[in-house]
mmCIF file of C-alpha atoms and ligand atoms in Angstrom:
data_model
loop_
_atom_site.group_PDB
_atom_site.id
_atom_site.type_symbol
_atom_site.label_atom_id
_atom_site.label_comp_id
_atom_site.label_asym_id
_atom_site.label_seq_id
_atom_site.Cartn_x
_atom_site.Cartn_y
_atom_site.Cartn_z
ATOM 1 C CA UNK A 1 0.000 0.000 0.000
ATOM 2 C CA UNK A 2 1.038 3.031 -1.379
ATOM 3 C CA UNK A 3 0.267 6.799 -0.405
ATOM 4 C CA UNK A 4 0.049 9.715 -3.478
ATOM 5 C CA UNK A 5 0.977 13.125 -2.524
ATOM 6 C CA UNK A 6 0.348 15.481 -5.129
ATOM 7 C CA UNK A 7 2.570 18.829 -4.993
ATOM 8 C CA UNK A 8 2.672 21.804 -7.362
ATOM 9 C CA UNK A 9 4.693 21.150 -10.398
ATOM 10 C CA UNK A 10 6.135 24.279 -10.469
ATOM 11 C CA UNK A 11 5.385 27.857 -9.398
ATOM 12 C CA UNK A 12 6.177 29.504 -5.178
ATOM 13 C CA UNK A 13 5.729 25.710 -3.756
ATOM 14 C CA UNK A 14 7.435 23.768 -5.527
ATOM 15 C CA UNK A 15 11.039 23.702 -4.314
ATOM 16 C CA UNK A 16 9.547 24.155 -0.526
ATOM 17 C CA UNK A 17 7.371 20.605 -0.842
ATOM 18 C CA UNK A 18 10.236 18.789 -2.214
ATOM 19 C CA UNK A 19 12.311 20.410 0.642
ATOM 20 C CA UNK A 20 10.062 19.492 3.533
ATOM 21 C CA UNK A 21 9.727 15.713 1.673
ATOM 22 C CA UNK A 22 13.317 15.796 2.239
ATOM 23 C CA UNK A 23 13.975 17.094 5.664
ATOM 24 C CA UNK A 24 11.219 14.290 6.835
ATOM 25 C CA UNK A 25 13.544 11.742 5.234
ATOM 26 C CA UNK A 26 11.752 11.024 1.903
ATOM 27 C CA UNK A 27 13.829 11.025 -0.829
ATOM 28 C CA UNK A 28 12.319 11.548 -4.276
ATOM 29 C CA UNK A 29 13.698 11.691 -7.688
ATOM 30 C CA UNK A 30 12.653 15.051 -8.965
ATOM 31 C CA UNK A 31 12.894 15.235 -12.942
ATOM 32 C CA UNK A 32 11.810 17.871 -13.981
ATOM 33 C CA UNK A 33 9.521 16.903 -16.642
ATOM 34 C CA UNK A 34 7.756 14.004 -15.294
ATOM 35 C CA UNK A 35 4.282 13.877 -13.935
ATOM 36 C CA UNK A 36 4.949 11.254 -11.239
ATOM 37 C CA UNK A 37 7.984 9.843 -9.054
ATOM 38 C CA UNK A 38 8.371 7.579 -6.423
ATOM 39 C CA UNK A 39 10.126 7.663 -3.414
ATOM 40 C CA UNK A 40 12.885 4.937 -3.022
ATOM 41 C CA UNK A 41 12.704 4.919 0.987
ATOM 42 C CA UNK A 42 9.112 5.819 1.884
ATOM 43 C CA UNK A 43 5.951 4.040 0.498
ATOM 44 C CA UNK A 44 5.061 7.567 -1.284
ATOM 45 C CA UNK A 45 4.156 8.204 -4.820
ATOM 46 C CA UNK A 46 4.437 11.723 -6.198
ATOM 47 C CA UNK A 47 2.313 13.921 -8.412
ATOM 48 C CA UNK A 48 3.375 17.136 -10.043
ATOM 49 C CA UNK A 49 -0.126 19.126 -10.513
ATOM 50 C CA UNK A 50 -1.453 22.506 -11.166
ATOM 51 C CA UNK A 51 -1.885 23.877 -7.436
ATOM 52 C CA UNK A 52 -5.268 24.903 -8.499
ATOM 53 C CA UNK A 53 -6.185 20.831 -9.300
ATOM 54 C CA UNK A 54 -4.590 19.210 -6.052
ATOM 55 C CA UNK A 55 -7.810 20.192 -3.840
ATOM 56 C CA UNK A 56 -10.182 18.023 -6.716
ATOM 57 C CA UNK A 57 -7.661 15.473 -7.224
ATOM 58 C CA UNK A 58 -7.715 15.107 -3.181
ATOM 59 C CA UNK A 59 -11.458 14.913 -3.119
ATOM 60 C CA UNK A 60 -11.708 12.454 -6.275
ATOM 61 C CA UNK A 61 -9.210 10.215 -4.298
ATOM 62 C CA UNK A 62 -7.142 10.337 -7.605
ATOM 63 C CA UNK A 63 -4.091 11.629 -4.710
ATOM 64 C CA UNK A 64 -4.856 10.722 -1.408
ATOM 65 C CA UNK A 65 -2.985 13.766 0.280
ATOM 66 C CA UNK A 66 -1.711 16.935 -1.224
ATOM 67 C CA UNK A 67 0.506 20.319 -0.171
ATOM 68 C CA UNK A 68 -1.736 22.982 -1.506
ATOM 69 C CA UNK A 69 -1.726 26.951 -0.747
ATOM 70 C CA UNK A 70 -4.954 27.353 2.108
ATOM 71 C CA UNK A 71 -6.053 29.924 -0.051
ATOM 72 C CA UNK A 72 -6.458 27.206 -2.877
ATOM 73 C CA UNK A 73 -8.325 25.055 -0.384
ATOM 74 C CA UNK A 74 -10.948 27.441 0.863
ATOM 75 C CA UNK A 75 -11.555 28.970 -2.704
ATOM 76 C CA UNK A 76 -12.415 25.222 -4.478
ATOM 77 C CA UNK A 77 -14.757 24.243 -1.756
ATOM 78 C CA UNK A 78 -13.744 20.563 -2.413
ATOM 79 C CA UNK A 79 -14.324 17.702 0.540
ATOM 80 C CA UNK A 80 -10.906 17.333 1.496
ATOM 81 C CA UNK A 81 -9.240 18.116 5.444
ATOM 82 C CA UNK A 82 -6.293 20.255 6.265
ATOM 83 C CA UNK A 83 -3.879 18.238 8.603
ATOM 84 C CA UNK A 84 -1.221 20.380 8.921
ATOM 85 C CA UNK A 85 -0.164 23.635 8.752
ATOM 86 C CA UNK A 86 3.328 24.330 6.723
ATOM 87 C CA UNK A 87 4.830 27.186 7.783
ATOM 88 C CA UNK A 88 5.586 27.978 4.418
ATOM 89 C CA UNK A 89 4.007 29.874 1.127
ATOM 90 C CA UNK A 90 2.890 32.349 3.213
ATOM 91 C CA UNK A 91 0.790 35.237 2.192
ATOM 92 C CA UNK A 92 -2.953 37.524 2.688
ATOM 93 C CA UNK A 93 -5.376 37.150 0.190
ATOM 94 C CA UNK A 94 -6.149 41.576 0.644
ATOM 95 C CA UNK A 95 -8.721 44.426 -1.174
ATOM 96 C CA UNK A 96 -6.507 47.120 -2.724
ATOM 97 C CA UNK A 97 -7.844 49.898 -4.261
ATOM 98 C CA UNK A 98 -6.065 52.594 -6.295
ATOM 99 C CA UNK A 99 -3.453 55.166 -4.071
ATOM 100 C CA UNK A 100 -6.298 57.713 -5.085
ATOM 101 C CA UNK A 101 -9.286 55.997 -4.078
ATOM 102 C CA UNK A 102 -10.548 57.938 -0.434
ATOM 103 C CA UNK A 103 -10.762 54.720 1.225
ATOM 104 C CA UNK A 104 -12.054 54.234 5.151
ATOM 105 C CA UNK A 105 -13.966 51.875 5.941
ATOM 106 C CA UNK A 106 -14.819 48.408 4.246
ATOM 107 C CA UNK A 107 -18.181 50.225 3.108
ATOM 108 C CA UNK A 108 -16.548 51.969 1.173
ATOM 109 C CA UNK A 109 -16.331 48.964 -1.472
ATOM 110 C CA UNK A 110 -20.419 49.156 -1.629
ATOM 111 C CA UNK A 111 -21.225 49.373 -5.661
ATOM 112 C CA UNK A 112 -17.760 48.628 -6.680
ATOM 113 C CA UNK A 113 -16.852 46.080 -9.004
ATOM 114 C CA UNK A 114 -14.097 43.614 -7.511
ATOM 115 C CA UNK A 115 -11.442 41.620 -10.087
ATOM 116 C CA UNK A 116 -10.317 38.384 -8.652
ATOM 117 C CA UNK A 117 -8.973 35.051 -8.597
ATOM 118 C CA UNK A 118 -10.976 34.062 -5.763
ATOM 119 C CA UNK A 119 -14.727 34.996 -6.557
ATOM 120 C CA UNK A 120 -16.387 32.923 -3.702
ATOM 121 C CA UNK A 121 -13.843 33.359 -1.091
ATOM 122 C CA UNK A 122 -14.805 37.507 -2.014
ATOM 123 C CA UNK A 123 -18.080 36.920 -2.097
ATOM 124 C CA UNK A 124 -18.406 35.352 1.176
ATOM 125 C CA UNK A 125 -16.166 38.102 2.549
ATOM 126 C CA UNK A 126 -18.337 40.875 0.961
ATOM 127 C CA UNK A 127 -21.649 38.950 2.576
ATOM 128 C CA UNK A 128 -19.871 38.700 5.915
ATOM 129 C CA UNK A 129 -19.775 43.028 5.230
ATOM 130 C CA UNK A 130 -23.111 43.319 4.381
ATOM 131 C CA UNK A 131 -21.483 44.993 1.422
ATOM 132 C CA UNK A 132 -23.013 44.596 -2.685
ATOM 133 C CA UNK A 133 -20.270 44.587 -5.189
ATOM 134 C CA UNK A 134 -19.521 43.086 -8.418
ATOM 135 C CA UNK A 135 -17.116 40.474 -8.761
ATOM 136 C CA UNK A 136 -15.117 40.168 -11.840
ATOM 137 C CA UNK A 137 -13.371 36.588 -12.244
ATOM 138 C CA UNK A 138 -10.163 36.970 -14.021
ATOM 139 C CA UNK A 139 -7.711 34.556 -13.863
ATOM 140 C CA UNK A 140 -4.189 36.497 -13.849
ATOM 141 C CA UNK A 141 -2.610 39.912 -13.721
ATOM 142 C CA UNK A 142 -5.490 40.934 -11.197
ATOM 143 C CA UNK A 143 -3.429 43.426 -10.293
ATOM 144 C CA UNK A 144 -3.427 45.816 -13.557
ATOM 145 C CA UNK A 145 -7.737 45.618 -13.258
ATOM 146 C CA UNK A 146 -8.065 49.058 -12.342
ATOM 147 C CA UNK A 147 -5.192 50.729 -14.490
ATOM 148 C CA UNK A 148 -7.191 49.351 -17.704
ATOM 149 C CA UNK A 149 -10.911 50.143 -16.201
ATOM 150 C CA UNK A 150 -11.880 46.931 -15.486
ATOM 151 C CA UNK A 151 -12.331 47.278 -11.923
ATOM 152 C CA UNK A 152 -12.559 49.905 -9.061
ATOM 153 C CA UNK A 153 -11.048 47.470 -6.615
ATOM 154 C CA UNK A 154 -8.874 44.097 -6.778
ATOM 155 C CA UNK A 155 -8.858 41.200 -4.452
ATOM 156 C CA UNK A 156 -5.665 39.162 -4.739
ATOM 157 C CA UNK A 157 -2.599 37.458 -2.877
ATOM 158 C CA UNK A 158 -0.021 40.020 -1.404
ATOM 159 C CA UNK A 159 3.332 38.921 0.284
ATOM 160 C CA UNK A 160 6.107 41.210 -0.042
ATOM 161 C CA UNK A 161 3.378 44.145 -1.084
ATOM 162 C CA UNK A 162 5.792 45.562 -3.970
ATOM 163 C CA UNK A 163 3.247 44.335 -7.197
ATOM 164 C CA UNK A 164 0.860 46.481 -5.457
ATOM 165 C CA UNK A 165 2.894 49.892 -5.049
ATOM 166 C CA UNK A 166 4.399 49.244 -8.744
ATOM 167 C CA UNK A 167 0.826 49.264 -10.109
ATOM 168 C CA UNK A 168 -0.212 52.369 -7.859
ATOM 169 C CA UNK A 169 -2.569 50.026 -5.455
ATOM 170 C CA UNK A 170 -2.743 50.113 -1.771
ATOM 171 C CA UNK A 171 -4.174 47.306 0.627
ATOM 172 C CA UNK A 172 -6.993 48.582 2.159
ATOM 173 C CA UNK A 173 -8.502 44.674 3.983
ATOM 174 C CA UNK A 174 -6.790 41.358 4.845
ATOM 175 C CA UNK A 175 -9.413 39.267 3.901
ATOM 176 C CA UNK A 176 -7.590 35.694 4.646
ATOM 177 C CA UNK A 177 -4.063 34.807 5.850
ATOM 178 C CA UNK A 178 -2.298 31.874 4.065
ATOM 179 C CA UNK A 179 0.150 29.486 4.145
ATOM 180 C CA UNK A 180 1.102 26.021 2.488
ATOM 181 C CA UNK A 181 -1.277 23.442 3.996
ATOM 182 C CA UNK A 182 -1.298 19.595 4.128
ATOM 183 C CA UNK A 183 -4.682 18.740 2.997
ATOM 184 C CA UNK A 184 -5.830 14.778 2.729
ATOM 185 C CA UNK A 185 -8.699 12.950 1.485
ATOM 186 C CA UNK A 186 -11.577 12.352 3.780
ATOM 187 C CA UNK A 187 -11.524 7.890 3.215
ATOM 188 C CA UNK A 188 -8.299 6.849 3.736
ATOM 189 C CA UNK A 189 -8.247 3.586 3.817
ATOM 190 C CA UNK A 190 -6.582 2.535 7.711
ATOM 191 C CA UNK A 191 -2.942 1.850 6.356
ATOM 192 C CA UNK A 192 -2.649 4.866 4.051
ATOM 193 C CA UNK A 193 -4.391 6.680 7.646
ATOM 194 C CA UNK A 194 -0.782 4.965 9.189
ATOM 195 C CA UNK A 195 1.444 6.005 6.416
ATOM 196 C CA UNK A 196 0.027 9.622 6.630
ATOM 197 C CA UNK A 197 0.544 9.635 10.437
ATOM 198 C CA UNK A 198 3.838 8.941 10.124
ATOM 199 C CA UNK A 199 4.554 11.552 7.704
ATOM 200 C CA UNK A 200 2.828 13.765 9.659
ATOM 201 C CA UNK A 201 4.995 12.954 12.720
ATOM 202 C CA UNK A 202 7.775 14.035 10.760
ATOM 203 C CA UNK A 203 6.592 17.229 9.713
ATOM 204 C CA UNK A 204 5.952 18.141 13.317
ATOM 205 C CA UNK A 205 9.257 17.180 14.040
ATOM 206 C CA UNK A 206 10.975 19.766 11.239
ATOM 207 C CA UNK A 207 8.776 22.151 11.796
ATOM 208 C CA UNK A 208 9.790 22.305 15.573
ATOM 209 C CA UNK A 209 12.631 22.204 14.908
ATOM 210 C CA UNK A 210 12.715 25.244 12.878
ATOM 211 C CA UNK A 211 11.230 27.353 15.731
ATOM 212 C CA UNK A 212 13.811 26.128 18.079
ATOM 213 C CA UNK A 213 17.797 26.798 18.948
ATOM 214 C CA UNK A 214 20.280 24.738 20.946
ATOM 215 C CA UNK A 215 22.031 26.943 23.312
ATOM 216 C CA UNK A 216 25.178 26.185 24.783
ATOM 217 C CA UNK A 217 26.933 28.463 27.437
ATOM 218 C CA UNK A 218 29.543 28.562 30.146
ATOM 219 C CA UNK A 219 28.189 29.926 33.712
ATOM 220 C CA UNK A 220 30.433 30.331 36.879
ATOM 221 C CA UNK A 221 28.650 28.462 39.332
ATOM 222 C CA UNK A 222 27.964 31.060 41.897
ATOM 223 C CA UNK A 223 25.040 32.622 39.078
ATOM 224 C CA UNK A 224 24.393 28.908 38.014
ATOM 225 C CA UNK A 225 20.296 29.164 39.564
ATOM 226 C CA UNK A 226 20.480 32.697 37.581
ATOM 227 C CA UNK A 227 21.145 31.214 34.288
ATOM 228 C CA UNK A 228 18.949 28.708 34.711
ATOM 229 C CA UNK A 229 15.963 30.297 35.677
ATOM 230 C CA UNK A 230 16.353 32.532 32.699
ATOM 231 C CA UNK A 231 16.220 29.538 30.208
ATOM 232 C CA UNK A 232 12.917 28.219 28.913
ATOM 233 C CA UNK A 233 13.994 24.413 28.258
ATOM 234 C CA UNK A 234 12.283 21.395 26.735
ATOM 235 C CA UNK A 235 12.484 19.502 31.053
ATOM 236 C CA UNK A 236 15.505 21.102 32.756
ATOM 237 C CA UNK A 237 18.728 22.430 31.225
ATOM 238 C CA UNK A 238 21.926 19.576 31.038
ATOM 239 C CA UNK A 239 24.986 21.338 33.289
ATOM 240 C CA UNK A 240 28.173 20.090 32.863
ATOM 241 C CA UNK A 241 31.448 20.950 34.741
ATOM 242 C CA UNK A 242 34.048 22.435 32.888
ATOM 243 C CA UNK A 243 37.424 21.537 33.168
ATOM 244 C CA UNK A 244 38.037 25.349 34.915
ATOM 245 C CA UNK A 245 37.064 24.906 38.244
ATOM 246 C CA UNK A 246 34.003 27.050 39.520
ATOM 247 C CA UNK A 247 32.774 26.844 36.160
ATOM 248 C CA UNK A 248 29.677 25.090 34.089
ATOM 249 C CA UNK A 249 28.678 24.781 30.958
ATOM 250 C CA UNK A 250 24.513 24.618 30.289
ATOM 251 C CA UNK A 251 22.923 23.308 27.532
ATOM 252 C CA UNK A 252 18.726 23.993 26.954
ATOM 253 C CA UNK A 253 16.454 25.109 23.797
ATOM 254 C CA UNK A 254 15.175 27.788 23.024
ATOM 255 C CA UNK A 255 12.457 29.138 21.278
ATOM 256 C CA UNK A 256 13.617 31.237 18.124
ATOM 257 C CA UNK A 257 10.929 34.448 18.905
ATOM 258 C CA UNK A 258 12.513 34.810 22.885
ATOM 259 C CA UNK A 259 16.341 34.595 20.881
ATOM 260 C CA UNK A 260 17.559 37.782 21.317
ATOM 261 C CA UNK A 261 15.505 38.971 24.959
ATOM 262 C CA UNK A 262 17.280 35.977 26.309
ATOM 263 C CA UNK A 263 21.064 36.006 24.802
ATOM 264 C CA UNK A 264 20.990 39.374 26.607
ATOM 265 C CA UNK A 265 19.512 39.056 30.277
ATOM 266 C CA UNK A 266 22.181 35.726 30.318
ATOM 267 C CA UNK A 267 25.696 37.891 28.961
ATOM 268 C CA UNK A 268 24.029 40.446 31.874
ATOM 269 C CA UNK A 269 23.775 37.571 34.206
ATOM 270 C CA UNK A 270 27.494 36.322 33.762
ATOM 271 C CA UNK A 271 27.205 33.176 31.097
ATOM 272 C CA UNK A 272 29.942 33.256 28.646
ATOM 273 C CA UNK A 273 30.432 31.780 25.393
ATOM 274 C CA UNK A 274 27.327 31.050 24.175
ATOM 275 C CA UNK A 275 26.958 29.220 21.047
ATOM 276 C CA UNK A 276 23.300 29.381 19.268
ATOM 277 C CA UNK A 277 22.799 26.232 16.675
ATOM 278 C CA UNK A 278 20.279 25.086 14.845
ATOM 279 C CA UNK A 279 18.222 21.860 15.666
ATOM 280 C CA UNK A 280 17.722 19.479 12.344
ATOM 281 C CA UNK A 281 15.192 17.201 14.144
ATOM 282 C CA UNK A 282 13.229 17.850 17.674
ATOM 283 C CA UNK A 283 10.854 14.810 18.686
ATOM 284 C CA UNK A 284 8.982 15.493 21.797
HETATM 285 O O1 LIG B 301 0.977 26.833 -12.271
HETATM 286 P P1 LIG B 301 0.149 26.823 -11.041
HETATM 287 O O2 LIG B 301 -1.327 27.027 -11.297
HETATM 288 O O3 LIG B 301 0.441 25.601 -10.210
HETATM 289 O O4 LIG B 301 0.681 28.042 -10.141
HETATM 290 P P2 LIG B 301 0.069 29.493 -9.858
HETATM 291 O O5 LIG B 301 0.716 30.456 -10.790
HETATM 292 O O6 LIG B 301 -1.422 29.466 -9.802
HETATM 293 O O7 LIG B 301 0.519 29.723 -8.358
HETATM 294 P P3 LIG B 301 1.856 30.337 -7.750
HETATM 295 O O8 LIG B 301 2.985 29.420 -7.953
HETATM 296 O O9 LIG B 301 2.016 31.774 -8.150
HETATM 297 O O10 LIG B 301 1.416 30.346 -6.213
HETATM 298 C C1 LIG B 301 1.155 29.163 -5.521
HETATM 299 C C2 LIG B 301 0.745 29.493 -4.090
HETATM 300 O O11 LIG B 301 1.783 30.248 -3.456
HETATM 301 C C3 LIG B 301 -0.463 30.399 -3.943
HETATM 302 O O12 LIG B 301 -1.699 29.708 -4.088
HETATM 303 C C4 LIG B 301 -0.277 30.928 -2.519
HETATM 304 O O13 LIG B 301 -0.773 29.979 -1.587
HETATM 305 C C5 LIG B 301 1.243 31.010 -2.386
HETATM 306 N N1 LIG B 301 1.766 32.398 -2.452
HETATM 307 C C6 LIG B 301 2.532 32.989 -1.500
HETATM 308 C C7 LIG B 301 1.598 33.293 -3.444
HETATM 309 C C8 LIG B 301 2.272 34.458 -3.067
HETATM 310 N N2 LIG B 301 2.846 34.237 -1.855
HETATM 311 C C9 LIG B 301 2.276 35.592 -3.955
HETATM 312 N N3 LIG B 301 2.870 36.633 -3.623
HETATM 313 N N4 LIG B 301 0.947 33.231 -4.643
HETATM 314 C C10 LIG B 301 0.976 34.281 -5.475
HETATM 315 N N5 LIG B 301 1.596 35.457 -5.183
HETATM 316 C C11 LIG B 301 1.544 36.519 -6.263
HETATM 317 C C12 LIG B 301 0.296 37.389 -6.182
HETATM 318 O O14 LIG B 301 -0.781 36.791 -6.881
HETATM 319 C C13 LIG B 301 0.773 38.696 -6.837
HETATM 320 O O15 LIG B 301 0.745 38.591 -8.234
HETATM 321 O O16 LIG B 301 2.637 37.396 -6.149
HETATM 322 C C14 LIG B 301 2.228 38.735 -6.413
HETATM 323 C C15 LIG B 301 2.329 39.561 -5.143
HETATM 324 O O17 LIG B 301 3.561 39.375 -4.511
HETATM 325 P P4 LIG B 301 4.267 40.607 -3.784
HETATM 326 O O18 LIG B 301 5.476 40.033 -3.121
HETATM 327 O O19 LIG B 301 4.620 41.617 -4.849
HETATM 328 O O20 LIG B 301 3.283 41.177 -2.776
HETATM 329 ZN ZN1 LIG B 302 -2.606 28.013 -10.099
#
């Protein structure tokens, strides 16, 4: 028994699926041109697809998992459930009307007409408003819709915000934050449900990884407690002597986001030589 993954064949997600495949162990043969692969130490076929297919080729069963953008997932409305969060591909799905445009308040998009990729997740944002507007589908280059007339407003995917400024837009309403999702097929059968459980105990296992440093430090012993209590560790922190006597050297984790608060308030509190790595894999 085999389980299909089906990840973008090319485009923003590509090269991070094949990454995260590989940082959970998988290895996978990735020619470019093909529409399928295998992986030679996993019981995992691959797909290359369309991003905008993987949601129906979840639901059809045709793939029995996917990594799809959320964005993709909510717009297609197919039967499928999101396992995991990916940490990656992230981006808002925002309103942006033109720098001119007087814009306040989201009633302010009342009689407009809207040009989008995502006409129902709009809609159902516009109904949430209590707001009438015309949608206009298009399917690309949303973002030049009001230069040529088309549209008063757009709704599309922002990350870094510069396609917006170069086309004289400005966001005016997150309407949905994104990310690269895990998304799976509602009847697996009970060893593909294994199989995906595994993977999925991998992913966790990058993933915290990611968010997580290995600190090592040298404390004299005297501000030992000190040091300690300022470390947020996994159980308690490992202390080792050192070879100079009166001295220790501590080893914890810590969480990427306290980093910097916490290199400080330890140089203040005496540790020395402290070395920040990276963690590859962090099972809890
Ligand atoms: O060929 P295929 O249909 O598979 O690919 P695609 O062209 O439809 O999708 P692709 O590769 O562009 O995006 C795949 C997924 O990446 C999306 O569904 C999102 O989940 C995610 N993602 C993350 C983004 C962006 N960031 C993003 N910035 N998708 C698109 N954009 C576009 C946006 O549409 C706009 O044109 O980038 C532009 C804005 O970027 P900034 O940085 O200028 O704000
Ligand atoms: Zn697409």
């Amino acid at each position: 028994m085999k389980l299909k993954i089906a990840i973008q064949k090319s485009g923003r997600l590509h090269d991070d699926s094949i990454k995260l495949l590989k940082e959970c162990g998988i290895d996978i043969n990735n020619g470019v041109n093909k529409l399928k692969t295998e992986a030679s130490n996993f019981p995992l076929e691959v797909f290359f697809l369309r991003d905008d297919d993987i949601p129906q080729y979840i639901e059809d069963g045709v793939a029995d998992i996917g990594i799809v953008g959320e964005n993709v997932v909510l717009e297609k409305k197919k039967q499928v459930n999101i396992v995991e969060k990916l940490g990656f591909g992230k981006c808002r799905l925002s309103m942006a009307v033109p720098k001119s445009f007087e814009y306040t308040t989201v009633k302010d998009l009342e009689n407009t007409r809207i040009a989008t990729s995502y006409p129902l997740i709009v809609q159902e944002f516009l109904q949430r408003n209590g707001i009438r507007a015309e949608i206009h589908e298009i399917s690309g280059s949303v973002e030049i819709a009001p230069g040529i007339g088309l549209a008063d407003a757009i709704c599309d995917l922002v990350s870094s915000g510069s396609t917006l400024f170069m086309n004289g837009l400005k966001e005016v309403e997150t309407v949905l934050k994104s990310e690269a999702v895990l998304a799976a097929c509602h009847n697996l059968q009970p060893e593909q449900q294994v199989l995906l459980d595994k993977l999925v105990f991998r992913i966790q296992a990058v993933k915290r990884a990611k968010n997580t440093k290995y600190i090592l430090l040298n404390a004299p012993n005297e501000k030992l407690n000190e040091i300690i209590g300022l470390l947020p560790g996994m159980k308690s922190p490992t202390v080792l002597p050192l070879a100079q006597e009166g001295w220790s050297s501590v080893h914890s984790v810590l969480n990427e986001n306290d980093f910097w608060d916490i290199i400080e308030n330890l140089k203040a509190a005496g540790a020395q030589g402290i070395l920040v790595v990276p963690i590859e894999k962090m099972v809890i």
